[in-house]
PDB file of C-alpha atoms in Angstrom:
ATOM      1  CA  UNK A 276       0.073   0.056  -0.026  1.00 37.00           C
ATOM      2  CA  UNK A 277       3.032   2.204  -0.024  1.00 38.00           C
ATOM      3  CA  UNK A 278       2.936   5.688   1.501  1.00 29.00           C
ATOM      4  CA  UNK A 279      -0.809   5.589   2.015  1.00 27.00           C
ATOM      5  CA  UNK A 280      -0.678   3.155   4.675  1.00 33.00           C
ATOM      6  CA  UNK A 281      -0.270   5.517   7.641  1.00 38.00           C
ATOM      7  CA  UNK A 282      -3.539   7.300   6.441  1.00 39.00           C
ATOM      8  CA  UNK A 283      -5.549   4.421   5.166  1.00 42.00           C
ATOM      9  CA  UNK A 284      -5.226   2.043   7.924  1.00 44.00           C
ATOM     10  CA  UNK A 285      -6.264   4.395  10.742  1.00 46.00           C
ATOM     11  CA  UNK A 286      -9.194   5.513   8.391  1.00 44.00           C
ATOM     12  CA  UNK A 287     -10.336   2.039   7.800  1.00 50.00           C
ATOM     13  CA  UNK A 288      -9.993   1.142  11.576  1.00 49.00           C
ATOM     14  CA  UNK A 289     -12.287   4.228  12.132  1.00 51.00           C
ATOM     15  CA  UNK A 290     -14.892   3.148   9.652  1.00 47.00           C
ATOM     16  CA  UNK A 291     -14.954  -0.262  11.058  1.00 49.00           C
ATOM     17  CA  UNK A 292     -15.425   1.111  14.771  1.00 48.00           C
ATOM     18  CA  UNK A 293     -18.245   3.375  13.450  1.00 49.00           C
ATOM     19  CA  UNK A 294     -19.919   0.557  11.803  1.00 48.00           C
ATOM     20  CA  UNK A 295     -19.752  -1.564  14.918  1.00 51.00           C
ATOM     21  CA  UNK A 296     -20.877   1.361  17.165  1.00 56.00           C
ATOM     22  CA  UNK A 297     -17.578   1.481  18.883  1.00 61.00           C
ATOM     23  CA  UNK A 298     -16.505   4.899  20.416  1.00 65.00           C
ATOM     24  CA  UNK A 299     -13.969   6.711  18.276  1.00 70.00           C
ATOM     25  CA  UNK A 300     -11.108   8.322  20.304  1.00 74.00           C
ATOM     26  CA  UNK A 301     -10.770  12.180  20.153  1.00 71.00           C
ATOM     27  CA  UNK A 302      -7.319  11.753  18.706  1.00 77.00           C
ATOM     28  CA  UNK A 303      -7.991   9.255  16.163  1.00 79.00           C
ATOM     29  CA  UNK A 304      -8.274  10.297  12.589  1.00 80.00           C
ATOM     30  CA  UNK A 305     -11.890  10.974  11.669  1.00 77.00           C
ATOM     31  CA  UNK A 306     -13.636   8.183   9.703  1.00 74.00           C
ATOM     32  CA  UNK A 307     -15.151  10.587   7.311  1.00 69.00           C
ATOM     33  CA  UNK A 308     -11.867  10.923   5.490  1.00 66.00           C
ATOM     34  CA  UNK A 309     -11.193  14.530   6.056  1.00 70.00           C
ATOM     35  CA  UNK A 310      -7.715  13.639   7.348  1.00 73.00           C
ATOM     36  CA  UNK A 311      -8.428  15.525  10.486  1.00 73.00           C
ATOM     37  CA  UNK A 312      -8.416  14.309  14.163  1.00 77.00           C
ATOM     38  CA  UNK A 313     -11.928  13.243  15.146  1.00 71.00           C
ATOM     39  CA  UNK A 314     -12.138  15.897  17.816  1.00 67.00           C
ATOM     40  CA  UNK A 315     -11.718  18.651  15.178  1.00 67.00           C
ATOM     41  CA  UNK A 316     -13.999  17.092  12.568  1.00 67.00           C
ATOM     42  CA  UNK A 317     -17.178  15.096  12.905  1.00 66.00           C
ATOM     43  CA  UNK A 318     -17.142  15.502  16.729  1.00 63.00           C
ATOM     44  CA  UNK A 319     -17.999  19.079  16.264  1.00 50.00           C
ATOM     45  CA  UNK A 320     -20.944  18.230  14.026  1.00 50.00           C
ATOM     46  CA  UNK A 321     -22.517  16.384  17.138  1.00 52.00           C
ATOM     47  CA  UNK A 322     -22.825  19.785  18.789  1.00 51.00           C
ATOM     48  CA  UNK A 323     -19.473  19.714  20.475  1.00 59.00           C
ATOM     49  CA  UNK A 324     -17.906  23.032  20.938  1.00 64.00           C
ATOM     50  CA  UNK A 325     -14.687  23.850  18.837  1.00 66.00           C
ATOM     51  CA  UNK A 326     -11.690  22.550  20.686  1.00 65.00           C
ATOM     52  CA  UNK A 327      -9.569  25.667  20.008  1.00 72.00           C
ATOM     53  CA  UNK A 328     -12.401  27.775  21.663  1.00 82.00           C
ATOM     54  CA  UNK A 329     -13.269  25.552  24.624  1.00 90.00           C
ATOM     55  CA  UNK A 330     -12.108  28.158  27.212  1.00 94.00           C
ATOM     56  CA  UNK A 331     -14.351  30.996  26.147  1.00 94.00           C
ATOM     57  CA  UNK A 332     -17.098  28.393  25.407  1.00 94.00           C
ATOM     58  CA  UNK A 333     -17.330  26.806  28.866  1.00 97.00           C
ATOM     59  CA  UNK A 334     -17.009  30.185  30.677  1.00 96.00           C
ATOM     60  CA  UNK A 335     -19.935  31.593  28.690  1.00 95.00           C
ATOM     61  CA  UNK A 336     -22.241  28.492  28.728  1.00 94.00           C
ATOM     62  CA  UNK A 337     -21.321  26.908  31.995  1.00 96.00           C
ATOM     63  CA  UNK A 338     -19.361  29.568  33.936  1.00 96.00           C
ATOM     64  CA  UNK A 339     -16.436  26.893  34.242  1.00 98.00           C
ATOM     65  CA  UNK A 340     -13.049  28.302  34.033  1.00 98.00           C
ATOM     66  CA  UNK A 341     -10.767  25.620  32.242  1.00 98.00           C
ATOM     67  CA  UNK A 342      -7.248  25.654  33.890  1.00 98.00           C
ATOM     68  CA  UNK A 343      -4.194  26.365  31.840  1.00 96.00           C
ATOM     69  CA  UNK A 344      -0.979  24.223  32.007  1.00 97.00           C
ATOM     70  CA  UNK A 345       0.644  26.732  34.402  1.00 98.00           C
ATOM     71  CA  UNK A 346      -2.375  26.893  36.660  1.00 98.00           C
ATOM     72  CA  UNK A 347      -2.526  23.275  36.875  1.00 98.00           C
ATOM     73  CA  UNK A 348       1.067  23.180  37.926  1.00 98.00           C
ATOM     74  CA  UNK A 349       0.212  25.648  40.737  1.00 98.00           C
ATOM     75  CA  UNK A 350      -2.762  23.580  41.851  1.00 98.00           C
ATOM     76  CA  UNK A 351      -0.404  20.493  41.950  1.00 98.00           C
ATOM     77  CA  UNK A 352       1.702  22.398  44.240  1.00 98.00           C
ATOM     78  CA  UNK A 353      -1.255  23.013  46.611  1.00 98.00           C
ATOM     79  CA  UNK A 354      -2.239  19.539  46.040  1.00 98.00           C
ATOM     80  CA  UNK A 355       1.242  18.273  47.214  1.00 98.00           C
ATOM     81  CA  UNK A 356       0.654  20.196  50.481  1.00 98.00           C
ATOM     82  CA  UNK A 357      -2.575  18.689  51.187  1.00 98.00           C
ATOM     83  CA  UNK A 358      -1.171  15.099  50.664  1.00 98.00           C
ATOM     84  CA  UNK A 359       1.811  15.726  53.028  1.00 98.00           C
ATOM     85  CA  UNK A 360      -0.696  17.222  55.552  1.00 98.00           C
ATOM     86  CA  UNK A 361      -2.957  14.182  55.286  1.00 98.00           C
ATOM     87  CA  UNK A 362       0.212  11.949  55.945  1.00 98.00           C
ATOM     88  CA  UNK A 363       1.254  13.865  58.917  1.00 98.00           C
ATOM     89  CA  UNK A 364      -2.438  13.513  60.315  1.00 98.00           C
ATOM     90  CA  UNK A 365      -2.608   9.912  59.698  1.00 97.00           C
ATOM     91  CA  UNK A 366       0.358   9.042  61.925  1.00 97.00           C
ATOM     92  CA  UNK A 367      -1.397  10.727  64.775  1.00 97.00           C
ATOM     93  CA  UNK A 368      -4.833   9.252  64.582  1.00 98.00           C
ATOM     94  CA  UNK A 369      -5.342   7.029  67.651  1.00 98.00           C
ATOM     95  CA  UNK A 370      -7.685   6.597  70.538  1.00 98.00           C
ATOM     96  CA  UNK A 371      -7.310   9.168  73.059  1.00 98.00           C
ATOM     97  CA  UNK A 372      -6.416  12.505  71.028  1.00 98.00           C
ATOM     98  CA  UNK A 373      -8.777  15.323  70.537  1.00 98.00           C
ATOM     99  CA  UNK A 374      -9.996  16.707  67.360  1.00 98.00           C
ATOM    100  CA  UNK A 375      -8.406  20.051  68.391  1.00 98.00           C
ATOM    101  CA  UNK A 376      -5.219  18.433  68.575  1.00 98.00           C
ATOM    102  CA  UNK A 377      -5.481  17.414  64.932  1.00 98.00           C
ATOM    103  CA  UNK A 378      -6.653  20.976  63.969  1.00 98.00           C
ATOM    104  CA  UNK A 379      -3.420  22.365  65.700  1.00 98.00           C
ATOM    105  CA  UNK A 380      -1.322  20.218  63.728  1.00 98.00           C
ATOM    106  CA  UNK A 381      -3.132  21.123  60.496  1.00 98.00           C
ATOM    107  CA  UNK A 382      -2.918  24.737  61.053  1.00 98.00           C
ATOM    108  CA  UNK A 383       0.787  24.844  62.132  1.00 98.00           C
ATOM    109  CA  UNK A 384       1.956  22.468  59.233  1.00 98.00           C
ATOM    110  CA  UNK A 385       0.112  24.495  56.699  1.00 98.00           C
ATOM    111  CA  UNK A 386       1.240  27.944  57.938  1.00 98.00           C
ATOM    112  CA  UNK A 387       4.808  26.523  58.341  1.00 98.00           C
ATOM    113  CA  UNK A 388       4.983  25.729  54.647  1.00 98.00           C
ATOM    114  CA  UNK A 389       3.844  29.133  53.666  1.00 98.00           C
ATOM    115  CA  UNK A 390       0.119  28.402  52.883  1.00 98.00           C
ATOM    116  CA  UNK A 391      -3.359  29.249  54.208  1.00 98.00           C
ATOM    117  CA  UNK A 392      -5.761  26.835  55.584  1.00 98.00           C
ATOM    118  CA  UNK A 393      -8.838  27.448  53.240  1.00 98.00           C
ATOM    119  CA  UNK A 394     -11.517  26.335  55.875  1.00 98.00           C
ATOM    120  CA  UNK A 395     -10.503  28.781  58.566  1.00 98.00           C
ATOM    121  CA  UNK A 396     -12.914  31.905  58.603  1.00 98.00           C
ATOM    122  CA  UNK A 397     -14.604  30.544  55.371  1.00 98.00           C
ATOM    123  CA  UNK A 398     -18.019  32.004  55.666  1.00 97.00           C
ATOM    124  CA  UNK A 399     -17.565  31.986  59.422  1.00 97.00           C
ATOM    125  CA  UNK A 400     -16.215  28.358  59.835  1.00 98.00           C
ATOM    126  CA  UNK A 401     -13.973  28.662  63.039  1.00 98.00           C
ATOM    127  CA  UNK A 402     -11.149  25.978  62.346  1.00 98.00           C
ATOM    128  CA  UNK A 403      -8.530  24.995  59.736  1.00 98.00           C
ATOM    129  CA  UNK A 404      -9.793  21.573  59.106  1.00 98.00           C
ATOM    130  CA  UNK A 405     -12.986  19.548  58.922  1.00 98.00           C
ATOM    131  CA  UNK A 406     -13.061  16.407  61.146  1.00 98.00           C
ATOM    132  CA  UNK A 407     -16.170  14.208  60.922  1.00 98.00           C
ATOM    133  CA  UNK A 408     -16.914  11.300  63.289  1.00 98.00           C
ATOM    134  CA  UNK A 409     -19.073   8.210  62.793  1.00 98.00           C
ATOM    135  CA  UNK A 410     -22.558   9.714  61.957  1.00 98.00           C
ATOM    136  CA  UNK A 411     -21.150  13.036  60.929  1.00 98.00           C
ATOM    137  CA  UNK A 412     -21.354  13.418  57.223  1.00 98.00           C
ATOM    138  CA  UNK A 413     -19.395  16.275  56.871  1.00 98.00           C
ATOM    139  CA  UNK A 414     -17.995  19.862  58.142  1.00 98.00           C
ATOM    140  CA  UNK A 415     -17.506  18.592  61.517  1.00 98.00           C
ATOM    141  CA  UNK A 416     -15.788  21.213  63.790  1.00 98.00           C
ATOM    142  CA  UNK A 417     -12.757  20.144  65.774  1.00 98.00           C
ATOM    143  CA  UNK A 418     -13.091  20.607  69.513  1.00 98.00           C
ATOM    144  CA  UNK A 419     -12.582  18.858  72.702  1.00 98.00           C
ATOM    145  CA  UNK A 420     -14.130  15.601  71.599  1.00 98.00           C
ATOM    146  CA  UNK A 421     -11.905  12.601  72.183  1.00 98.00           C
ATOM    147  CA  UNK A 422     -11.378   9.971  69.651  1.00 98.00           C
ATOM    148  CA  UNK A 423     -12.370   6.364  70.811  1.00 98.00           C
ATOM    149  CA  UNK A 424     -11.534   2.900  69.792  1.00 98.00           C
ATOM    150  CA  UNK A 425     -13.920   1.755  66.867  1.00 98.00           C
ATOM    151  CA  UNK A 426     -14.662   5.338  65.634  1.00 98.00           C
ATOM    152  CA  UNK A 427     -14.249   6.284  62.030  1.00 98.00           C
ATOM    153  CA  UNK A 428     -12.998   9.803  61.267  1.00 98.00           C
ATOM    154  CA  UNK A 429     -12.860  11.861  58.147  1.00 98.00           C
ATOM    155  CA  UNK A 430     -10.342  14.301  57.454  1.00 98.00           C
ATOM    156  CA  UNK A 431     -11.036  16.998  54.989  1.00 98.00           C
ATOM    157  CA  UNK A 432      -8.024  19.255  54.378  1.00 98.00           C
ATOM    158  CA  UNK A 433      -8.018  22.226  51.840  1.00 98.00           C
ATOM    159  CA  UNK A 434      -4.930  24.349  51.316  1.00 98.00           C
ATOM    160  CA  UNK A 435      -4.284  27.732  49.504  1.00 98.00           C
ATOM    161  CA  UNK A 436      -0.641  28.078  48.100  1.00 98.00           C
ATOM    162  CA  UNK A 437       0.157  31.203  46.146  1.00 98.00           C
ATOM    163  CA  UNK A 438      -3.566  31.833  45.615  1.00 98.00           C
ATOM    164  CA  UNK A 439      -4.334  28.291  44.364  1.00 98.00           C
ATOM    165  CA  UNK A 440      -6.513  25.773  46.036  1.00 98.00           C
ATOM    166  CA  UNK A 441      -6.440  21.879  46.390  1.00 98.00           C
ATOM    167  CA  UNK A 442      -8.731  19.890  48.294  1.00 98.00           C
ATOM    168  CA  UNK A 443      -8.984  16.210  49.548  1.00 98.00           C
ATOM    169  CA  UNK A 444     -10.426  14.071  52.162  1.00 98.00           C
ATOM    170  CA  UNK A 445     -10.253  10.560  53.391  1.00 98.00           C
ATOM    171  CA  UNK A 446     -11.930   8.340  56.253  1.00 98.00           C
ATOM    172  CA  UNK A 447      -9.724   6.618  58.656  1.00 98.00           C
ATOM    173  CA  UNK A 448     -10.243   3.947  61.330  1.00 98.00           C
ATOM    174  CA  UNK A 449      -9.592   4.671  64.872  1.00 98.00           C
ATOM    175  CA  UNK A 450      -8.223   1.608  66.603  1.00 98.00           C
ATOM    176  CA  UNK A 451     -10.163  -1.559  65.613  1.00 98.00           C
ATOM    177  CA  UNK A 452     -13.049  -1.069  63.361  1.00 98.00           C
ATOM    178  CA  UNK A 453     -16.526  -2.777  63.562  1.00 98.00           C
ATOM    179  CA  UNK A 454     -17.820  -4.557  60.662  1.00 98.00           C
ATOM    180  CA  UNK A 455     -20.262  -1.816  59.825  1.00 98.00           C
ATOM    181  CA  UNK A 456     -17.262   0.541  59.884  1.00 98.00           C
ATOM    182  CA  UNK A 457     -15.316  -1.556  57.501  1.00 98.00           C
ATOM    183  CA  UNK A 458     -18.258  -1.729  55.146  1.00 98.00           C
ATOM    184  CA  UNK A 459     -19.024   1.851  54.804  1.00 98.00           C
ATOM    185  CA  UNK A 460     -15.483   3.018  54.556  1.00 98.00           C
ATOM    186  CA  UNK A 461     -14.777   0.568  51.915  1.00 98.00           C
ATOM    187  CA  UNK A 462     -17.838   1.208  49.938  1.00 98.00           C
ATOM    188  CA  UNK A 463     -17.068   4.970  50.119  1.00 98.00           C
ATOM    189  CA  UNK A 464     -13.565   4.420  48.957  1.00 98.00           C
ATOM    190  CA  UNK A 465     -14.722   2.197  45.927  1.00 98.00           C
ATOM    191  CA  UNK A 466     -17.485   4.667  45.202  1.00 98.00           C
ATOM    192  CA  UNK A 467     -14.724   7.332  44.469  1.00 98.00           C
ATOM    193  CA  UNK A 468     -12.641   4.765  42.493  1.00 98.00           C
ATOM    194  CA  UNK A 469     -15.608   3.985  40.403  1.00 98.00           C
ATOM    195  CA  UNK A 470     -16.222   7.512  39.645  1.00 98.00           C
ATOM    196  CA  UNK A 471     -12.650   8.215  38.593  1.00 98.00           C
ATOM    197  CA  UNK A 472     -12.900   5.289  36.111  1.00 98.00           C
ATOM    198  CA  UNK A 473     -15.244   7.150  33.911  1.00 98.00           C
ATOM    199  CA  UNK A 474     -13.554  10.555  33.926  1.00 98.00           C
ATOM    200  CA  UNK A 475     -12.306  11.165  30.479  1.00 97.00           C
ATOM    201  CA  UNK A 476     -13.223  13.714  27.668  1.00 96.00           C
ATOM    202  CA  UNK A 477     -16.441  12.917  25.836  1.00 92.00           C
ATOM    203  CA  UNK A 478     -18.127  11.392  29.055  1.00 97.00           C
ATOM    204  CA  UNK A 479     -20.274  13.690  31.403  1.00 97.00           C
ATOM    205  CA  UNK A 480     -20.951  14.795  34.908  1.00 98.00           C
ATOM    206  CA  UNK A 481     -23.832  12.516  34.913  1.00 98.00           C
ATOM    207  CA  UNK A 482     -21.719   9.846  34.082  1.00 98.00           C
ATOM    208  CA  UNK A 483     -19.739  10.316  37.369  1.00 98.00           C
ATOM    209  CA  UNK A 484     -22.906  10.548  39.482  1.00 98.00           C
ATOM    210  CA  UNK A 485     -24.262   7.390  37.929  1.00 98.00           C
ATOM    211  CA  UNK A 486     -21.045   5.381  38.586  1.00 98.00           C
ATOM    212  CA  UNK A 487     -21.316   6.451  42.130  1.00 98.00           C
ATOM    213  CA  UNK A 488     -24.776   5.829  42.782  1.00 98.00           C
ATOM    214  CA  UNK A 489     -25.053   2.438  40.997  1.00 98.00           C
ATOM    215  CA  UNK A 490     -22.190   1.052  42.967  1.00 98.00           C
ATOM    216  CA  UNK A 491     -23.029   2.405  46.388  1.00 98.00           C
ATOM    217  CA  UNK A 492     -26.768   1.742  46.297  1.00 98.00           C
ATOM    218  CA  UNK A 493     -25.848  -1.748  44.622  1.00 98.00           C
ATOM    219  CA  UNK A 494     -24.106  -2.439  48.164  1.00 98.00           C
ATOM    220  CA  UNK A 495     -27.079  -1.579  50.023  1.00 98.00           C
ATOM    221  CA  UNK A 496     -25.881   2.084  50.992  1.00 98.00           C
ATOM    222  CA  UNK A 497     -27.222   5.263  50.199  1.00 98.00           C
ATOM    223  CA  UNK A 498     -25.691   8.813  48.571  1.00 98.00           C
ATOM    224  CA  UNK A 499     -26.043  12.063  50.265  1.00 98.00           C
ATOM    225  CA  UNK A 500     -27.636  14.607  47.819  1.00 97.00           C
ATOM    226  CA  UNK A 501     -27.333  17.972  49.733  1.00 97.00           C
ATOM    227  CA  UNK A 502     -23.533  18.061  49.220  1.00 98.00           C
ATOM    228  CA  UNK A 503     -21.653  17.677  45.979  1.00 98.00           C
ATOM    229  CA  UNK A 504     -18.216  17.966  44.330  1.00 98.00           C
ATOM    230  CA  UNK A 505     -17.260  21.306  42.653  1.00 98.00           C
ATOM    231  CA  UNK A 506     -14.611  22.941  40.464  1.00 98.00           C
ATOM    232  CA  UNK A 507     -11.476  24.105  42.598  1.00 98.00           C
ATOM    233  CA  UNK A 508      -8.209  25.938  41.962  1.00 98.00           C
ATOM    234  CA  UNK A 509      -8.764  29.703  41.395  1.00 98.00           C
ATOM    235  CA  UNK A 510     -11.274  29.460  44.221  1.00 98.00           C
ATOM    236  CA  UNK A 511     -12.576  27.093  46.901  1.00 98.00           C
ATOM    237  CA  UNK A 512     -15.775  26.477  45.018  1.00 98.00           C
ATOM    238  CA  UNK A 513     -16.274  26.923  41.308  1.00 98.00           C
ATOM    239  CA  UNK A 514     -18.306  25.390  38.576  1.00 97.00           C
ATOM    240  CA  UNK A 515     -18.783  22.743  37.736  1.00 97.00           C
ATOM    241  CA  UNK A 516     -21.063  21.291  40.313  1.00 97.00           C
ATOM    242  CA  UNK A 517     -20.425  17.491  40.504  1.00 98.00           C
ATOM    243  CA  UNK A 518     -23.453  15.621  42.088  1.00 98.00           C
ATOM    244  CA  UNK A 519     -22.631  12.039  43.248  1.00 98.00           C
ATOM    245  CA  UNK A 520     -25.762  10.672  41.780  1.00 97.00           C
ATOM    246  CA  UNK A 521     -27.050  11.242  38.347  1.00 97.00           C
ATOM    247  CA  UNK A 522     -28.109   9.726  34.727  1.00 97.00           C
ATOM    248  CA  UNK A 523     -25.572   8.210  32.336  1.00 96.00           C
ATOM    249  CA  UNK A 524     -24.792  10.568  29.399  1.00 96.00           C
ATOM    250  CA  UNK A 525     -26.418  13.456  31.150  1.00 97.00           C
ATOM    251  CA  UNK A 526     -24.946  16.813  32.283  1.00 96.00           C
ATOM    252  CA  UNK A 527     -21.951  18.942  31.241  1.00 97.00           C
ATOM    253  CA  UNK A 528     -19.364  17.236  28.814  1.00 97.00           C
ATOM    254  CA  UNK A 529     -16.035  16.557  30.172  1.00 97.00           C
ATOM    255  CA  UNK A 530     -13.162  18.416  28.594  1.00 96.00           C
ATOM    256  CA  UNK A 531      -9.560  18.648  28.996  1.00 96.00           C
ATOM    257  CA  UNK A 532      -8.609  21.588  31.789  1.00 97.00           C
ATOM    258  CA  UNK A 533     -11.587  20.944  34.044  1.00 98.00           C
ATOM    259  CA  UNK A 534     -10.348  20.692  37.582  1.00 98.00           C
ATOM    260  CA  UNK A 535     -12.856  19.503  40.114  1.00 98.00           C
ATOM    261  CA  UNK A 536     -13.374  17.450  43.025  1.00 98.00           C
ATOM    262  CA  UNK A 537     -15.241  14.280  43.300  1.00 98.00           C
ATOM    263  CA  UNK A 538     -16.308  13.440  46.907  1.00 98.00           C
ATOM    264  CA  UNK A 539     -18.974  11.122  47.479  1.00 98.00           C
ATOM    265  CA  UNK A 540     -20.626  10.944  50.870  1.00 98.00           C
ATOM    266  CA  UNK A 541     -21.945   7.692  51.470  1.00 98.00           C
ATOM    267  CA  UNK A 542     -24.385   6.522  54.476  1.00 98.00           C
ATOM    268  CA  UNK A 543     -24.613   2.856  55.778  1.00 98.00           C
ATOM    269  CA  UNK A 544     -28.465   3.741  56.198  1.00 98.00           C
ATOM    270  CA  UNK A 545     -30.819   6.282  54.629  1.00 98.00           C
ATOM    271  CA  UNK A 546     -29.572   9.486  52.870  1.00 98.00           C
ATOM    272  CA  UNK A 547     -31.368  12.036  55.010  1.00 98.00           C
ATOM    273  CA  UNK A 548     -29.540  14.529  57.243  1.00 98.00           C
ATOM    274  CA  UNK A 549     -29.961  17.405  59.470  1.00 97.00           C
ATOM    275  CA  UNK A 550     -27.641  20.344  60.289  1.00 98.00           C
ATOM    276  CA  UNK A 551     -26.736  20.794  63.952  1.00 98.00           C
ATOM    277  CA  UNK A 552     -27.087  24.087  65.853  1.00 98.00           C
ATOM    278  CA  UNK A 553     -23.535  25.177  65.118  1.00 97.00           C
ATOM    279  CA  UNK A 554     -25.037  25.639  61.496  1.00 97.00           C
ATOM    280  CA  UNK A 555     -22.200  23.569  60.071  1.00 98.00           C
ATOM    281  CA  UNK A 556     -22.021  19.846  61.285  1.00 98.00           C
ATOM    282  CA  UNK A 557     -24.078  17.702  58.934  1.00 98.00           C
ATOM    283  CA  UNK A 558     -25.156  14.211  60.604  1.00 98.00           C
ATOM    284  CA  UNK A 559     -27.186  11.137  59.377  1.00 98.00           C
ATOM    285  CA  UNK A 560     -30.886  11.562  60.385  1.00 98.00           C
ATOM    286  CA  UNK A 561     -31.083   7.850  61.338  1.00 98.00           C
ATOM    287  CA  UNK A 562     -27.753   7.943  63.068  1.00 98.00           C
ATOM    288  CA  UNK A 563     -26.164   5.572  60.778  1.00 98.00           C
ATOM    289  CA  UNK A 564     -22.471   5.650  59.803  1.00 98.00           C
ATOM    290  CA  UNK A 565     -21.010   7.786  57.029  1.00 98.00           C
ATOM    291  CA  UNK A 566     -17.800   7.975  55.314  1.00 98.00           C
ATOM    292  CA  UNK A 567     -16.263  10.027  52.470  1.00 98.00           C
ATOM    293  CA  UNK A 568     -13.209  10.240  50.222  1.00 98.00           C
ATOM    294  CA  UNK A 569     -12.298  12.922  47.906  1.00 98.00           C
ATOM    295  CA  UNK A 570      -9.733  13.972  45.414  1.00 98.00           C
ATOM    296  CA  UNK A 571      -8.940  17.009  43.266  1.00 98.00           C
ATOM    297  CA  UNK A 572      -8.558  15.898  39.648  1.00 98.00           C
ATOM    298  CA  UNK A 573      -7.893  17.458  36.391  1.00 98.00           C
ATOM    299  CA  UNK A 574      -9.378  16.078  33.009  1.00 98.00           C
ATOM    300  CA  UNK A 575      -6.593  15.514  30.530  1.00 97.00           C
ATOM    301  CA  UNK A 576      -6.741  14.440  26.781  1.00 95.00           C
ATOM    302  CA  UNK A 577      -6.965  10.809  27.505  1.00 93.00           C
ATOM    303  CA  UNK A 578      -8.501  10.698  31.002  1.00 97.00           C
ATOM    304  CA  UNK A 579      -7.816  12.310  34.281  1.00 98.00           C
ATOM    305  CA  UNK A 580      -4.901  13.114  36.684  1.00 98.00           C
ATOM    306  CA  UNK A 581      -5.172  13.368  40.543  1.00 98.00           C
ATOM    307  CA  UNK A 582      -3.771  16.573  41.847  1.00 98.00           C
ATOM    308  CA  UNK A 583      -4.105  15.224  45.325  1.00 98.00           C
ATOM    309  CA  UNK A 584      -3.159  11.516  44.990  1.00 98.00           C
ATOM    310  CA  UNK A 585      -3.895   9.785  48.394  1.00 96.00           C
ATOM    311  CA  UNK A 586      -2.830   6.238  47.066  1.00 90.00           C
ATOM    312  CA  UNK A 587      -6.495   5.087  47.608  1.00 82.00           C
TER     313      UNK A 587
END
């Protein structure tokens, strides 16, 4: 086939995929024969925005600020500090310590590294970290509560480094966990993994929620609706909103440069909650255990990259 082989072989492969209903990769040659990559040809005819103008399109249509390469690197620096802070806290979690002791370590370590703990004074929140125990879903305020053997503890850390934000949390066992504790923590962890497995250009926000909901409810657990993932980087909370439930194929299409958190909150019982008098602490209405895992990710050309890799 001579010199035509590098072009016609990918073209035939694209045509074959189209006939078989197999998804064509964004960077593959378009099967229409134009010689262009699919993302710059027939993908646009399906209503996709021009990839050369994604930044303006997503800002205008969805109020989402796509991140440039240099911005992603700065978010990664904040993410590195978040991960190091988590590692420091993990070593001190044991029965007998108070949540305020953990808060002090997070605050001092963050400031020592030239950063700012984002939760502190955010809309009046009084501490530098959120610590949620057992039936607390999120936004638990550190204080004089003592950790006990068998507790589960979610540690939610957000750091600001040179004006850029990164956010991640994980749930830990305190001492020896019960079977219920093991179940809810493992289901929450796997829910995040399931969500990450569908993050790639061409999929949607709805695919993320569907992956979480399908898995968690399939394990007999429930998904909290009132709190969701969110864009992050330039600010603490940006677009897009990332619900942890949803319909496959629905919602905003994922494109490279989107930076957001996925942070499923999974309950062992029902999804209902209420807020305590402190106006922050969310707890399960039925008193069941709740667990959560979160990472800040960036959508790439081929999939995603975690900017806060916690080694889940």
